XYZ file of N, CA and C in Angstrom:
444
model
N -68.299 -31.169 46.089
C -67.588 -29.842 46.011
C -66.190 -29.393 46.252
N -66.090 -29.897 47.683
C -65.198 -29.830 48.292
C -63.741 -30.186 47.772
N -63.929 -31.371 47.227
C -63.226 -32.234 46.278
C -62.894 -31.590 45.349
N -63.380 -30.741 44.422
C -63.073 -30.199 43.345
C -62.214 -28.898 43.939
N -62.710 -28.630 44.804
C -61.936 -27.234 45.583
C -60.272 -27.658 45.977
N -60.277 -28.592 46.298
C -59.245 -29.786 46.534
C -58.125 -29.664 45.360
N -58.890 -30.665 44.284
C -58.240 -30.524 43.345
C -57.550 -29.466 42.689
N -58.554 -28.341 42.364
C -57.755 -27.364 41.617
C -56.971 -26.470 42.431
N -56.837 -26.294 43.472
C -55.657 -25.642 44.439
C -54.725 -26.538 44.426
N -54.793 -27.849 44.393
C -53.487 -28.503 44.089
C -52.766 -28.432 42.593
N -53.547 -28.453 41.959
C -53.107 -28.293 40.430
C -52.364 -27.021 40.558
N -53.093 -26.244 40.698
C -52.479 -24.388 40.709
C -51.306 -24.856 41.518
N -51.443 -25.240 42.466
C -50.095 -25.372 43.521
C -48.830 -25.857 42.924
N -49.459 -27.107 42.285
C -48.469 -27.653 41.726
C -47.889 -27.026 40.171
N -48.632 -25.948 39.412
C -48.041 -25.120 38.485
C -46.721 -24.246 39.175
N -47.638 -23.696 40.347
C -46.564 -22.392 40.266
C -45.691 -23.035 41.159
N -45.657 -24.382 41.823
C -44.397 -24.768 42.164
C -43.264 -24.808 41.126
N -43.891 -25.367 40.172
C -42.899 -25.808 39.157
C -42.406 -24.552 38.265
N -43.125 -23.300 38.433
C -42.551 -21.858 37.992
C -41.538 -21.608 38.939
N -41.493 -21.796 40.052
C -41.186 -21.211 41.415
C -39.565 -22.157 41.002
N -39.783 -23.466 41.219
C -38.581 -24.216 40.876
C -37.862 -23.873 39.429
N -38.134 -23.412 38.501
C -37.463 -23.057 37.301
C -37.074 -21.592 37.785
N -37.766 -20.673 38.511
C -36.908 -19.289 38.855
C -35.847 -19.825 39.475
N -35.765 -20.694 40.584
C -34.994 -20.802 41.508
C -33.078 -21.502 40.843
N -34.142 -22.214 39.855
C -32.698 -22.793 39.276
C -31.974 -22.006 38.312
N -33.021 -20.734 37.537
C -31.992 -19.594 37.204
C -31.478 -18.716 37.908
N -31.607 -18.469 39.080
C -31.198 -17.547 39.894
C -30.240 -18.192 40.866
N -29.584 -19.617 40.527
C -28.834 -20.314 41.324
C -27.093 -18.911 41.199
N -26.897 -18.951 40.183
C -25.757 -18.203 39.721
C -25.762 -16.672 40.950
N -26.712 -16.091 40.881
C -26.681 -14.573 41.627
C -27.368 -14.711 42.801
N -28.008 -15.514 43.315
C -28.245 -15.755 44.990
C -26.756 -16.406 45.760
N -26.383 -17.059 45.416
C -25.248 -17.502 45.788
C -23.681 -16.521 45.873
N -23.389 -15.993 46.998
C -22.192 -15.133 47.119
C -21.709 -15.342 48.112
N -20.270 -15.250 47.825
C -19.444 -15.175 49.228
C -19.539 -13.701 50.245
N -19.959 -12.914 49.884
C -19.630 -11.456 50.616
C -21.004 -11.222 50.535
N -21.586 -9.950 51.714
C -22.782 -9.621 51.539
C -22.964 -8.251 50.526
N -21.464 -7.803 50.242
C -21.409 -6.992 49.283
C -21.860 -7.456 48.087
N -21.272 -8.994 47.395
C -21.162 -9.304 46.097
C -23.121 -9.612 46.169
N -23.773 -10.504 47.260
C -25.328 -10.530 46.826
C -26.130 -9.265 46.991
N -25.910 -8.528 47.287
C -26.311 -7.346 47.572
C -26.188 -6.440 45.801
N -25.099 -6.632 45.325
C -24.686 -6.130 44.065
C -25.250 -6.992 42.813
N -25.466 -8.485 42.923
C -26.117 -9.259 42.448
C -27.608 -8.869 42.363
N -28.472 -8.676 43.570
C -29.432 -8.483 43.932
C -30.261 -7.003 42.945
N -29.102 -6.122 43.126
C -29.478 -5.081 42.627
C -29.784 -5.122 41.261
N -28.841 -5.708 40.512
C -28.470 -5.814 38.876
C -29.751 -6.998 38.459
N -30.292 -7.664 39.019
C -31.316 -8.854 39.145
C -32.669 -8.260 39.726
N -32.523 -7.260 40.061
C -34.193 -6.901 41.231
C -35.662 -7.223 40.787
N -35.901 -6.988 39.513
C -36.887 -7.703 38.982
C -37.019 -9.198 39.181
N -36.133 -9.586 38.892
C -36.533 -10.955 38.837
C -36.618 -11.503 40.260
N -35.409 -10.649 40.960
C -35.304 -11.121 42.184
C -36.647 -10.962 42.944
N -37.516 -9.801 42.949
C -39.149 -9.837 43.186
C -39.842 -10.577 42.610
N -39.814 -11.209 41.494
C -40.710 -12.150 40.718
C -40.343 -13.542 41.797
N -39.272 -13.560 42.189
C -39.202 -14.952 42.621
C -40.074 -15.137 44.244
N -39.883 -13.996 44.911
C -40.633 -13.781 46.054
C -42.056 -13.588 45.959
N -42.267 -12.859 44.896
C -44.028 -12.736 44.878
C -44.292 -14.267 44.198
N -43.627 -15.028 43.854
C -44.400 -16.262 43.482
C -44.381 -16.904 44.644
N -43.311 -17.199 45.566
C -42.964 -17.975 46.928
C -44.415 -17.568 47.653
N -44.767 -15.723 47.653
C -45.902 -15.352 48.647
C -47.397 -15.905 47.974
N -47.287 -16.157 46.462
C -48.507 -16.768 46.100
C -48.362 -18.205 46.526
N -47.133 -18.949 46.178
C -47.022 -20.524 46.781
C -47.584 -20.543 48.110
N -47.226 -19.635 49.258
C -47.905 -19.294 50.559
C -49.170 -19.386 50.645
N -49.667 -18.623 50.143
C -51.099 -18.687 49.932
C -51.903 -19.368 49.529
N -51.448 -20.396 48.586
C -52.179 -21.333 48.163
C -51.902 -22.646 48.872
N -50.864 -22.503 49.443
C -50.854 -23.954 50.363
C -51.667 -23.780 51.820
N -51.748 -22.381 52.278
C -52.525 -22.236 53.435
C -53.870 -22.278 52.964
N -54.270 -21.963 51.706
C -55.870 -22.304 51.283
C -56.296 -23.769 51.026
N -55.098 -24.593 50.445
C -55.207 -26.286 50.379
C -54.838 -26.626 51.826
N -54.237 -26.233 52.661
C -54.075 -26.730 54.433
C -55.950 -26.646 54.621
N -56.132 -25.104 54.609
C -57.842 -25.098 55.005
C -58.832 -25.804 54.419
N -58.388 -26.207 53.319
C -59.709 -27.031 52.622
C -59.381 -28.266 53.344
N -57.884 -28.792 53.036
C -58.045 -30.347 54.158
C -58.288 -30.427 55.389
N -57.864 -29.223 55.704
C -58.809 -29.035 57.536
C -60.216 -29.622 57.388
N -60.653 -28.713 56.667
C -62.401 -28.588 56.584
C -62.979 -30.059 56.297
N -61.954 -30.696 55.443
C -62.565 -31.751 54.564
C -62.248 -32.721 55.923
N -61.119 -32.554 56.899
C -60.840 -33.481 57.686
C -61.782 -33.337 58.881
N -61.913 -32.442 59.216
C -62.943 -31.599 60.493
C -64.292 -32.193 60.385
N -64.965 -32.319 59.431
C -66.126 -33.265 59.233
C -66.247 -34.558 59.552
N -64.927 -35.111 59.433
C -64.701 -36.667 60.101
C -64.646 -36.390 61.730
N -64.419 -35.678 62.724
C -64.433 -35.580 63.706
C -62.820 -36.039 64.188
N -61.941 -35.479 62.895
C -60.505 -36.380 63.237
C -59.678 -35.444 63.880
N -58.955 -36.272 65.074
C -58.153 -35.678 66.288
C -56.931 -35.221 65.396
N -56.432 -35.665 64.812
C -55.383 -35.221 63.747
C -55.676 -33.997 63.063
N -56.970 -33.547 62.243
C -56.933 -32.311 61.826
C -57.089 -31.159 62.982
N -57.372 -31.666 64.149
C -57.426 -30.273 65.278
C -55.874 -30.523 65.745
N -54.778 -31.569 65.745
C -54.025 -31.162 66.209
C -52.946 -30.453 64.800
N -53.372 -30.725 63.959
C -52.654 -30.094 62.707
C -53.316 -28.774 62.302
N -54.141 -28.251 63.055
C -54.692 -26.859 62.612
C -53.720 -25.910 62.938
N -53.418 -25.599 63.986
C -52.473 -24.755 64.290
C -51.248 -24.146 63.597
N -51.212 -25.315 62.845
C -49.735 -25.033 61.929
C -49.918 -24.186 60.727
N -51.312 -24.363 60.383
C -51.665 -23.365 59.078
C -51.219 -22.189 59.479
N -52.216 -21.177 60.295
C -51.774 -19.720 60.028
C -50.058 -19.397 60.928
N -49.340 -20.346 61.478
C -48.021 -20.053 61.726
C -47.147 -20.133 60.411
N -47.269 -21.146 59.868
C -46.667 -21.521 58.424
C -46.942 -20.076 57.794
N -48.407 -19.910 57.335
C -48.882 -18.777 56.672
C -47.882 -17.261 57.145
N -47.902 -17.130 58.430
C -47.784 -15.663 58.450
C -46.503 -15.568 58.391
N -45.502 -16.659 58.962
C -44.166 -16.848 59.194
C -43.380 -16.671 57.706
N -44.143 -17.379 56.533
C -43.539 -17.397 55.343
C -43.990 -16.244 54.850
N -45.283 -15.539 54.928
C -45.469 -14.225 54.259
C -44.768 -13.099 54.732
N -43.981 -13.246 56.406
C -43.324 -12.021 56.733
C -42.037 -12.486 55.609
N -41.609 -13.496 55.694
C -40.498 -13.939 55.140
C -40.006 -13.075 53.503
N -41.053 -13.452 52.768
C -41.485 -13.858 51.249
C -41.458 -12.407 51.206
N -42.354 -11.817 51.636
C -42.766 -10.352 51.572
C -41.832 -9.309 51.852
N -41.291 -9.430 52.957
C -40.241 -8.525 53.120
C -38.919 -8.473 51.863
N -38.679 -9.405 51.792
C -37.968 -9.429 49.721
C -38.196 -8.381 49.036
N -39.419 -8.236 49.058
C -40.440 -7.531 48.248
C -40.225 -6.009 48.235
N -40.489 -5.715 49.598
C -40.807 -4.528 50.047
C -39.977 -3.867 50.862
N -39.243 -4.762 51.627
C -38.131 -3.922 52.852
C -37.157 -3.846 52.197
N -36.310 -4.945 51.189
C -35.166 -5.298 50.980
C -34.619 -4.235 49.858
N -35.783 -3.784 48.847
C -35.480 -2.722 47.770
C -35.389 -1.158 48.826
N -35.791 -1.145 49.665
C -35.545 0.194 50.309
C -34.186 0.022 51.439
N -33.858 -1.029 51.685
C -32.453 -1.433 52.310
C -31.567 -1.143 51.175
N -31.762 -1.269 49.884
C -30.552 -1.807 49.025
C -30.683 0.023 48.369
N -31.445 0.888 48.538
C -31.288 2.139 48.332
C -30.735 3.055 49.360
N -31.376 2.503 50.747
C -30.438 2.876 51.666
C -28.664 2.506 51.492
N -28.480 1.412 51.003
C -26.816 1.016 50.988
C -26.185 1.838 49.688
N -27.247 2.330 48.987
C -26.441 3.145 47.773
C -25.850 4.422 48.260
N -26.673 4.731 49.096
C -26.415 6.138 50.035
C -24.931 5.954 50.588
N -23.768 7.166 50.266
C -22.602 6.393 50.726
C -22.563 7.139 52.445
N -23.854 8.073 52.933
C -23.815 7.987 54.291
C -24.536 7.022 55.221
N -25.520 6.089 54.825
C -25.932 5.203 55.436
C -25.462 4.054 54.881
N -24.057 3.228 54.309
C -24.049 2.589 53.561
C -23.876 1.453 54.896
N -23.195 1.604 56.157
C -22.846 0.566 56.547
C -23.845 0.331 57.450
N -24.984 0.935 57.818
C -25.855 0.714 58.450
C -26.913 -0.407 57.504
N -27.191 0.170 56.360
C -28.007 -0.939 55.314
C -27.215 -2.043 55.259
N -25.824 -1.770 55.175
C -24.987 -3.547 54.933
C -25.682 -4.178 56.157
N -25.382 -4.122 57.558
C -26.099 -4.523 58.780
C -27.418 -4.756 58.958
N -28.141 -3.890 58.074
C -29.618 -4.330 58.182
C -29.897 -5.150 56.930
N -29.599 -5.301 55.863
C -29.603 -6.178 54.865
C -28.937 -8.016 55.169
N -27.668 -7.862 56.018
C -27.609 -9.008 56.484
C -28.655 -9.676 57.559
N -29.293 -8.797 58.291
C -30.375 -9.455 59.004
C -31.650 -9.926 57.777
N -31.816 -9.098 56.715
C -32.974 -8.874 56.301
C -32.980 -9.886 54.879
N -32.076 -10.397 54.231
C -32.050 -11.001 52.734
C -31.989 -12.598 53.248
N -33.041 -13.061 52.677
C -33.631 -14.579 52.981
C -32.392 -15.723 52.472
N -31.544 -15.201 51.587
C -30.637 -15.999 51.159
C -29.214 -15.941 52.057
N -29.000 -14.926 52.400
C -27.770 -14.651 53.361
C -27.610 -15.398 54.062
N -26.713 -16.300 54.850
C -27.056 -18.046 55.837
C -26.805 -16.768 57.129
N -27.769 -17.314 57.658
C -27.728 -16.919 59.377
C -28.941 -15.465 59.267
N -29.164 -15.136 58.332
C -30.237 -14.132 58.822
C -31.472 -14.012 59.609
N -31.958 -13.128 59.860
C -33.181 -13.325 60.678
C -34.469 -14.221 60.007
N -34.024 -13.354 58.447
C -35.496 -13.821 57.734
C -35.213 -15.484 57.528
N -34.115 -15.936 57.451
C -33.660 -17.135 56.861
C -34.507 -18.005 58.043
N -33.880 -17.820 59.430
C -34.509 -18.338 60.494
C -35.946 -18.174 60.694
N -36.685 -17.040 60.433
C -38.167 -17.027 60.687
C -38.292 -18.017 59.372
N -38.248 -18.330 58.405
C -38.579 -18.683 56.951
C -38.349 -20.259 57.782
N -37.565 -20.761 58.365
C -37.070 -22.056 58.883
C -38.141 -22.342 59.988
N -38.333 -21.279 60.632
C -39.513 -21.511 61.793
C -40.970 -22.179 61.324
N -40.995 -21.409 59.988
C -42.253 -21.975 59.590
C -42.408 -22.919 59.035
N -41.648 -23.653 58.803
C -41.716 -24.959 58.908
C -41.473 -26.174 59.820
């Protein structure tokens, strides 16, 4: 039964990864920008697609955590030292990636709305610089990197 679960998770993860790869290939033009203003404008015009990319990344993270958990459970029964060493990676990977990806779905749209208000545009620009996953050196980019 455990092997079937692992095979199913691996198959769904592979299909989701394929979809995510296609999404990234299609988004290459609008996620690469020379200035934060251009990146914000690109995300604003493609907000639905942008959210879909990060919702799929969230699904990938959840499926990966489930697969890692299933693999851990399989190896744990063998009393493997490697399973015990690898186990702490699973929740760290999951939590940091969920923070990175879900922030793009829930926090970035709020900050973009703030950016469109002339009274809060400068503050929003600074906060988006910390929050946008694809902006080089952003806090979220660093958190995502730490997950790995």
